[in-house]
Amino acid sequence: MGCKSLDNTKKKHKKGLWSPDEDLKLKNYITKHGHGCWSSVPTNAGLQRNGKSCRLRWINYLRPGLKRGAFTSQEEEIILAFHQVLGNKWSQIAHHLPGRTDNEIKNYWHSYLKKKNSRMVTTESNDQNACINEQKNQESELSHSSFKSTQQNYSFESFENTETSIIDTDQSMQQIDNSRGAQKCSLPKVLFAEWLSLDQFHGQNSSGEAADFEYTHNNNNNDNNNFSYGDPLFHGLMLNEASFGNEMKPITNGICVDDMLQSQFKFEDQLADYFPGEFTVDCDDFFL
DNA sequence: AACAAGATCAACCGCAGCGGT
DNA sequence: GACCGCTGCGGTTGATCTTGT
């Protein structure tokens, strides 16, 4: 790929932990020249390592902008949320946590979050009704405040796993809908999938009924998929921004895991604010 | 203090995908 | 189309650290 291999020599590559001197060499080289072709880095930087090892060291440890130290509760929640949707796609999860590496997230998951998550699932299954009541309270709070910390503003039950979430989401939403009467459910239900390319979104308000909205997206195969608003899958869509006329508004139905949108918004309430009328959503590369 | 068990984390390994030849 | 090399990813390993007895 336009890069002559300098890494295929017979010389033995050093393994194991990196010394401060090696770190310095690698850092200096990449800072000056960029990494270019990784296989040529060790030779050019004067290291007895292979390109792969250099790459890993740079990405996981030397790269500027890396956060060190403990994960915050917010980061933790983001990981749990994304893991629920994406599974073990550590690199994709890492894209939504600036300064964190996939390796770091993976380690954190296996050493801590995995256990925590399973505990929560157990607890939830024992006390689902309590959760629903809790959500009702949270929703009530949210209706008075659009921008709140993600912490405690959603429940992890939405993220247990994709299949069950779809079912549970629908059921719990139905329960809450019933309990709220005319009020519509706006619980955070994040089930978005990375394969979605959010190109179009059309909706029309009439009586405020859920099924009045329809979402359309085009994937890479140019075949359209449609979701009605009442469709649990639709509830799972993580939407970045919506344009109402010329005005851009965040309308995500769940937590916004994006850097700039670490808040939770009530999707339906906002729709109610901006409706009636047709609206479109323009989400740019949210999952990249 | 000594040891064992568990937790943490950096690094390695193998594989898949991609692009060049 | 087959082969090759490079990159990136996820799973796994093993050294080190921490905690409990």
CSV table of C-alpha atoms (C1' of nucleotides) in Angstrom, one decimal:
chain,number,residue,atom,x,y,z
A,1,MET,CA,0.0,0.0,0.0
A,2,GLY,CA,2.5,2.5,-1.1
A,3,CYS,CA,4.7,1.6,1.8
A,4,LYS,CA,7.8,-0.5,1.4
A,5,SER,CA,8.1,-2.9,4.2
A,6,LEU,CA,11.1,-2.3,6.4
A,7,ASP,CA,9.8,-4.6,9.0
A,8,ASN,CA,10.4,-8.0,7.4
A,9,THR,CA,14.0,-8.3,8.4
A,10,LYS,CA,15.2,-11.3,10.3
A,11,LYS,CA,16.2,-9.3,13.3
A,12,LYS,CA,14.6,-10.3,16.5
A,13,HIS,CA,12.1,-7.8,17.9
A,14,LYS,CA,12.1,-6.8,21.5
A,15,LYS,CA,8.9,-7.7,23.4
A,16,GLY,CA,7.5,-6.8,26.8
A,17,LEU,CA,7.1,-3.6,28.6
A,18,TRP,CA,8.4,-0.4,27.0
A,19,SER,CA,11.2,1.5,28.7
A,20,PRO,CA,11.1,5.3,29.1
A,21,ASP,CA,13.9,5.5,26.5
A,22,GLU,CA,11.9,3.6,23.9
A,23,ASP,CA,8.9,5.7,24.6
A,24,LEU,CA,10.9,8.9,24.1
A,25,LYS,CA,12.4,7.6,20.8
A,26,LEU,CA,9.0,6.7,19.5
A,27,LYS,CA,7.3,9.9,20.6
A,28,ASN,CA,10.1,12.1,19.2
A,29,TYR,CA,10.0,10.3,15.9
A,30,ILE,CA,6.2,10.4,15.4
A,31,THR,CA,6.0,14.0,16.6
A,32,LYS,CA,8.6,15.0,14.0
A,33,HIS,CA,7.6,12.8,11.1
A,34,GLY,CA,4.3,11.3,11.8
A,35,HIS,CA,3.9,7.6,11.9
A,36,GLY,CA,3.4,7.1,8.1
A,37,CYS,CA,3.9,3.4,7.5
A,38,TRP,CA,4.1,1.7,10.9
A,39,SER,CA,6.3,-1.0,9.6
A,40,SER,CA,9.0,1.5,8.9
A,41,VAL,CA,8.6,3.3,12.2
A,42,PRO,CA,10.8,1.1,14.4
A,43,THR,CA,13.7,1.2,11.9
A,44,ASN,CA,13.5,5.0,11.5
A,45,ALA,CA,13.0,5.6,15.1
A,46,GLY,CA,15.9,3.3,16.1
A,47,LEU,CA,13.8,0.8,18.0
A,48,GLN,CA,14.1,-2.9,18.2
A,49,ARG,CA,10.3,-3.4,18.1
A,50,ASN,CA,8.0,-4.3,15.3
A,51,GLY,CA,5.6,-1.8,13.8
A,52,LYS,CA,2.7,-3.4,15.4
A,53,SER,CA,4.1,-2.9,18.8
A,54,CYS,CA,5.0,0.7,18.0
A,55,ARG,CA,1.5,1.4,16.8
A,56,LEU,CA,-0.1,-0.1,19.9
A,57,ARG,CA,2.2,1.8,22.2
A,58,TRP,CA,1.5,5.1,20.4
A,59,ILE,CA,-2.2,4.6,20.4
A,60,ASN,CA,-2.6,3.3,23.9
A,61,TYR,CA,0.0,5.3,25.7
A,62,LEU,CA,1.9,8.0,24.0
A,63,ARG,CA,-0.6,9.6,21.7
A,64,PRO,CA,-1.4,13.2,22.8
A,65,GLY,CA,-4.8,13.9,24.4
A,66,LEU,CA,-5.1,10.6,26.2
A,67,LYS,CA,-6.9,10.8,29.5
A,68,ARG,CA,-5.3,8.9,32.3
A,69,GLY,CA,-6.9,7.9,35.6
A,70,ALA,CA,-10.2,6.6,36.7
A,71,PHE,CA,-13.3,6.6,34.6
A,72,THR,CA,-15.9,9.0,35.6
A,73,SER,CA,-19.4,7.9,36.3
A,74,GLN,CA,-20.5,9.6,33.2
A,75,GLU,CA,-18.0,7.7,31.1
A,76,GLU,CA,-19.0,4.6,32.8
A,77,GLU,CA,-22.6,5.1,31.8
A,78,ILE,CA,-21.6,5.9,28.3
A,79,ILE,CA,-19.7,2.7,28.0
A,80,LEU,CA,-22.6,0.6,29.4
A,81,ALA,CA,-25.0,2.3,27.1
A,82,PHE,CA,-22.9,1.8,24.0
A,83,HIS,CA,-21.9,-1.7,24.9
A,84,GLN,CA,-25.5,-2.6,25.2
A,85,VAL,CA,-26.0,-1.5,21.7
A,86,LEU,CA,-22.8,-2.3,20.0
A,87,GLY,CA,-21.5,-5.2,21.9
A,88,ASN,CA,-17.7,-5.7,22.1
A,89,LYS,CA,-17.0,-3.0,19.5
A,90,TRP,CA,-14.4,-1.4,21.7
A,91,SER,CA,-13.0,0.9,19.1
A,92,GLN,CA,-16.4,2.2,18.2
A,93,ILE,CA,-17.2,2.8,21.8
A,94,ALA,CA,-13.9,4.5,22.2
A,95,HIS,CA,-14.8,7.0,19.5
A,96,HIS,CA,-17.4,8.4,21.8
A,97,LEU,CA,-15.0,8.7,24.7
A,98,PRO,CA,-12.4,11.2,23.8
A,99,GLY,CA,-9.1,10.5,25.4
A,100,ARG,CA,-9.9,6.9,26.1
A,101,THR,CA,-8.5,3.9,24.1
A,102,ASP,CA,-10.3,0.8,23.1
A,103,ASN,CA,-7.9,-1.2,25.1
A,104,GLU,CA,-8.5,0.8,28.2
A,105,ILE,CA,-12.3,0.5,27.8
A,106,LYS,CA,-12.0,-3.2,27.2
A,107,ASN,CA,-10.0,-3.7,30.3
A,108,TYR,CA,-12.3,-1.6,32.3
A,109,TRP,CA,-15.2,-3.5,31.0
A,110,HIS,CA,-13.8,-6.9,31.9
A,111,SER,CA,-12.5,-5.9,35.3
A,112,TYR,CA,-15.4,-3.9,36.5
A,113,LEU,CA,-18.3,-3.0,34.3
A,114,LYS,CA,-19.1,-6.5,33.3
A,115,LYS,CA,-19.8,-7.4,36.9
A,116,LYS,CA,-21.6,-4.3,37.6
A,117,ASN,CA,-23.8,-4.7,34.6
A,118,SER,CA,-24.8,-8.2,35.4
A,119,ARG,CA,-25.6,-7.2,38.9
A,120,MET,CA,-27.9,-4.5,37.6
A,121,VAL,CA,-29.6,-6.9,35.3
A,122,THR,CA,-30.3,-9.2,38.2
A,123,THR,CA,-31.6,-6.4,40.3
A,124,GLU,CA,-33.8,-5.1,37.5
A,125,SER,CA,-35.4,-8.4,36.9
A,126,ASN,CA,-36.3,-8.6,40.5
A,127,ASP,CA,-37.7,-5.1,40.8
A,128,GLN,CA,-38.9,-4.0,37.4
A,129,ASN,CA,-42.0,-2.2,38.7
A,130,ALA,CA,-39.9,-0.1,41.0
A,131,CYS,CA,-37.8,0.9,38.0
A,132,ILE,CA,-40.8,1.9,36.0
A,133,ASN,CA,-42.0,4.2,38.9
A,134,GLU,CA,-38.5,5.6,39.1
A,135,GLN,CA,-38.6,6.4,35.4
A,136,LYS,CA,-41.9,8.1,35.8
A,137,ASN,CA,-40.3,10.4,38.4
A,138,GLN,CA,-37.4,11.1,36.2
A,139,GLU,CA,-39.5,12.0,33.3
A,140,SER,CA,-41.5,14.3,35.4
A,141,GLU,CA,-38.3,16.1,36.3
A,142,LEU,CA,-37.1,16.2,32.8
A,143,SER,CA,-40.2,17.8,31.5
A,144,HIS,CA,-39.0,20.9,33.5
A,145,SER,CA,-35.4,20.7,32.5
A,146,SER,CA,-34.1,19.7,29.1
A,147,PHE,CA,-30.5,19.8,29.9
A,148,LYS,CA,-29.5,17.5,32.7
A,149,SER,CA,-26.7,15.3,33.5
A,150,THR,CA,-27.0,11.9,32.0
A,151,GLN,CA,-26.4,10.4,35.4
A,152,GLN,CA,-29.6,9.1,36.8
A,153,ASN,CA,-31.6,10.4,34.0
A,154,TYR,CA,-32.0,7.0,32.4
A,155,SER,CA,-32.1,3.5,33.5
A,156,PHE,CA,-29.8,0.8,32.3
A,157,GLU,CA,-32.7,-1.5,31.8
A,158,SER,CA,-33.0,0.0,28.4
A,159,PHE,CA,-29.6,-1.4,27.5
A,160,GLU,CA,-29.7,-5.0,28.6
A,161,ASN,CA,-29.4,-6.4,25.2
A,162,THR,CA,-30.7,-5.4,21.8
A,163,GLU,CA,-33.4,-8.1,21.4
A,164,THR,CA,-34.8,-8.0,24.8
A,165,SER,CA,-34.6,-4.2,24.9
A,166,ILE,CA,-36.8,-3.9,22.0
A,167,ILE,CA,-39.4,-6.0,23.7
A,168,ASP,CA,-38.9,-4.6,27.2
A,169,THR,CA,-38.9,-1.1,25.9
A,170,ASP,CA,-42.1,-1.6,24.2
A,171,GLN,CA,-43.7,-3.2,27.2
A,172,SER,CA,-42.4,-0.7,29.7
A,173,MET,CA,-43.3,2.2,27.5
A,174,GLN,CA,-46.8,0.7,27.2
A,175,GLN,CA,-47.1,0.5,30.9
A,176,ILE,CA,-46.0,4.0,31.4
A,177,ASP,CA,-48.2,5.2,28.6
A,178,ASN,CA,-51.1,3.6,30.4
A,179,SER,CA,-50.2,5.1,33.7
A,180,ARG,CA,-49.8,8.5,32.2
A,181,GLY,CA,-53.0,8.6,30.4
A,182,ALA,CA,-52.8,11.1,27.7
A,183,GLN,CA,-49.2,11.9,28.4
A,184,LYS,CA,-46.8,10.3,26.1
A,185,CYS,CA,-43.8,8.2,27.2
A,186,SER,CA,-40.4,9.6,26.6
A,187,LEU,CA,-38.2,7.3,28.5
A,188,PRO,CA,-34.7,7.0,27.2
A,189,LYS,CA,-34.5,4.1,25.0
A,190,VAL,CA,-31.3,3.9,23.2
A,191,LEU,CA,-31.2,1.0,20.8
A,192,PHE,CA,-29.6,2.7,17.8
A,193,ALA,CA,-27.5,0.6,15.6
A,194,GLU,CA,-24.3,1.7,14.0
A,195,TRP,CA,-25.3,0.4,10.7
A,196,LEU,CA,-27.9,3.1,10.4
A,197,SER,CA,-27.0,5.9,8.2
A,198,LEU,CA,-29.4,8.5,9.2
A,199,ASP,CA,-30.2,10.3,6.1
A,200,GLN,CA,-33.8,11.1,6.2
A,201,PHE,CA,-36.4,11.5,8.7
A,202,HIS,CA,-39.9,12.5,8.0
A,203,GLY,CA,-42.8,12.9,10.3
A,204,GLN,CA,-46.1,14.4,10.5
A,205,ASN,CA,-48.1,15.3,13.5
A,206,SER,CA,-51.8,15.0,13.7
A,207,SER,CA,-53.2,14.1,17.1
A,208,GLY,CA,-49.9,13.4,18.7
A,209,GLU,CA,-50.3,9.7,18.4
A,210,ALA,CA,-47.0,7.8,18.2
A,211,ALA,CA,-47.8,6.0,15.0
A,212,ASP,CA,-48.1,9.2,13.2
A,213,PHE,CA,-44.4,9.5,12.7
A,214,GLU,CA,-42.3,7.6,10.3
A,215,TYR,CA,-38.6,7.4,10.0
A,216,THR,CA,-36.8,6.5,6.9
A,217,HIS,CA,-33.2,5.8,6.4
A,218,ASN,CA,-31.0,4.7,3.6
A,219,ASN,CA,-28.3,2.2,4.3
A,220,ASN,CA,-25.3,1.5,2.1
A,221,ASN,CA,-27.2,-0.9,0.0
A,222,ASN,CA,-29.6,1.7,-1.0
A,223,ASP,CA,-32.6,-0.1,0.4
A,224,ASN,CA,-34.8,1.9,2.6
A,225,ASN,CA,-36.0,0.8,6.0
A,226,ASN,CA,-39.0,2.4,7.5
A,227,PHE,CA,-39.9,2.6,11.2
A,228,SER,CA,-43.0,4.0,12.6
A,229,TYR,CA,-42.8,6.1,15.7
A,230,GLY,CA,-44.6,3.4,17.6
A,231,ASP,CA,-42.1,0.9,16.5
A,232,PRO,CA,-39.7,0.0,19.3
A,233,LEU,CA,-36.8,0.1,16.9
A,234,PHE,CA,-37.7,3.7,16.2
A,235,HIS,CA,-37.5,4.5,19.8
A,236,GLY,CA,-34.0,3.2,19.8
A,237,LEU,CA,-32.7,5.5,17.2
A,238,MET,CA,-30.1,7.8,18.5
A,239,LEU,CA,-30.6,11.0,16.6
A,240,ASN,CA,-28.1,13.7,16.7
A,241,GLU,CA,-29.9,16.8,15.6
A,242,ALA,CA,-33.1,17.6,13.8
A,243,SER,CA,-33.7,20.6,11.7
A,244,PHE,CA,-36.9,22.3,12.0
A,245,GLY,CA,-36.9,24.7,9.2
A,246,ASN,CA,-33.6,26.4,9.5
A,247,GLU,CA,-33.3,25.8,13.1
A,248,MET,CA,-31.2,22.9,14.4
A,249,LYS,CA,-32.5,21.2,17.6
A,250,PRO,CA,-31.2,18.2,19.4
A,251,ILE,CA,-34.0,15.7,19.7
A,252,THR,CA,-32.5,12.5,20.8
A,253,ASN,CA,-34.7,10.2,22.6
A,254,GLY,CA,-32.3,9.1,25.2
A,255,ILE,CA,-28.9,10.1,26.4
A,256,CYS,CA,-26.7,11.9,24.0
A,257,VAL,CA,-23.4,10.2,24.1
A,258,ASP,CA,-21.8,12.7,21.9
A,259,ASP,CA,-19.3,15.0,23.4
A,260,MET,CA,-21.3,18.1,23.0
A,261,LEU,CA,-24.6,16.6,23.9
A,262,GLN,CA,-24.1,14.9,27.2
A,263,SER,CA,-27.5,15.7,28.2
A,264,GLN,CA,-30.8,14.0,27.9
A,265,PHE,CA,-33.7,15.3,25.9
A,266,LYS,CA,-37.2,14.5,25.8
A,267,PHE,CA,-38.0,13.5,22.4
A,268,GLU,CA,-41.7,13.6,22.4
A,269,ASP,CA,-42.0,16.7,24.4
A,270,GLN,CA,-39.7,18.5,22.0
A,271,LEU,CA,-41.7,17.2,19.1
A,272,ALA,CA,-44.8,18.6,20.7
A,273,ASP,CA,-43.0,21.9,21.0
A,274,TYR,CA,-42.1,22.1,17.4
A,275,PHE,CA,-45.0,20.4,15.8
A,276,PRO,CA,-47.2,20.6,13.8
A,277,GLY,CA,-45.5,20.3,10.5
A,278,GLU,CA,-43.0,18.2,8.8
A,279,PHE,CA,-39.5,18.0,10.0
A,280,THR,CA,-36.3,16.4,9.0
A,281,VAL,CA,-33.3,15.1,10.8
A,282,ASP,CA,-29.8,15.5,9.6
A,283,CYS,CA,-27.3,13.4,11.4
A,284,ASP,CA,-23.8,13.5,10.2
A,285,ASP,CA,-21.5,10.6,10.8
A,286,PHE,CA,-22.6,10.1,14.3
A,287,PHE,CA,-21.3,6.6,14.4
A,288,LEU,CA,-18.0,7.1,12.8
B,1,DA,C1',6.0,-11.0,57.5
B,2,DA,C1',4.6,-14.5,54.2
B,3,DC,C1',1.7,-16.4,51.2
B,4,DA,C1',-2.4,-17.0,48.2
B,5,DA,C1',-6.0,-15.3,45.6
B,6,DG,C1',-8.0,-11.8,43.0
B,7,DA,C1',-7.8,-7.6,40.3
B,8,DT,C1',-5.7,-4.7,37.0
B,9,DC,C1',-3.5,-3.4,32.9
B,10,DA,C1',0.0,-3.3,29.2
B,11,DA,C1',1.1,-5.9,25.5
B,12,DC,C1',0.9,-9.8,22.4
B,13,DC,C1',-1.5,-12.8,19.0
B,14,DG,C1',-4.3,-14.1,15.4
B,15,DC,C1',-7.6,-12.8,12.2
B,16,DA,C1',-10.3,-10.0,8.9
B,17,DG,C1',-10.5,-6.4,5.6
B,18,DC,C1',-8.5,-3.5,2.4
B,19,DG,C1',-5.6,-2.0,-1.3
B,20,DG,C1',-1.7,-2.7,-4.4
B,21,DT,C1',0.6,-5.7,-7.6
C,1,DG,C1',-8.7,-13.5,-9.4
C,2,DA,C1',-4.8,-14.7,-6.5
C,3,DC,C1',-1.4,-13.2,-3.7
C,4,DC,C1',0.9,-10.2,-0.5
C,5,DG,C1',1.7,-6.6,2.9
C,6,DC,C1',-0.3,-3.4,6.1
C,7,DT,C1',-3.6,-1.8,9.4
C,8,DG,C1',-6.9,-2.2,12.8
C,9,DC,C1',-9.6,-4.9,15.9
C,10,DG,C1',-10.9,-8.0,19.6
C,11,DG,C1',-9.6,-11.9,22.5
C,12,DT,C1',-6.2,-13.4,25.4
C,13,DT,C1',-2.1,-13.7,28.2
C,14,DG,C1',1.0,-12.8,31.8
C,15,DA,C1',3.4,-9.6,34.8
C,16,DT,C1',2.5,-6.7,38.5
C,17,DC,C1',-0.2,-4.8,42.1
C,18,DT,C1',-3.6,-5.1,45.9
C,19,DT,C1',-6.1,-7.3,49.3
C,20,DG,C1',-7.2,-10.8,52.5
C,21,DT,C1',-5.8,-14.4,55.7
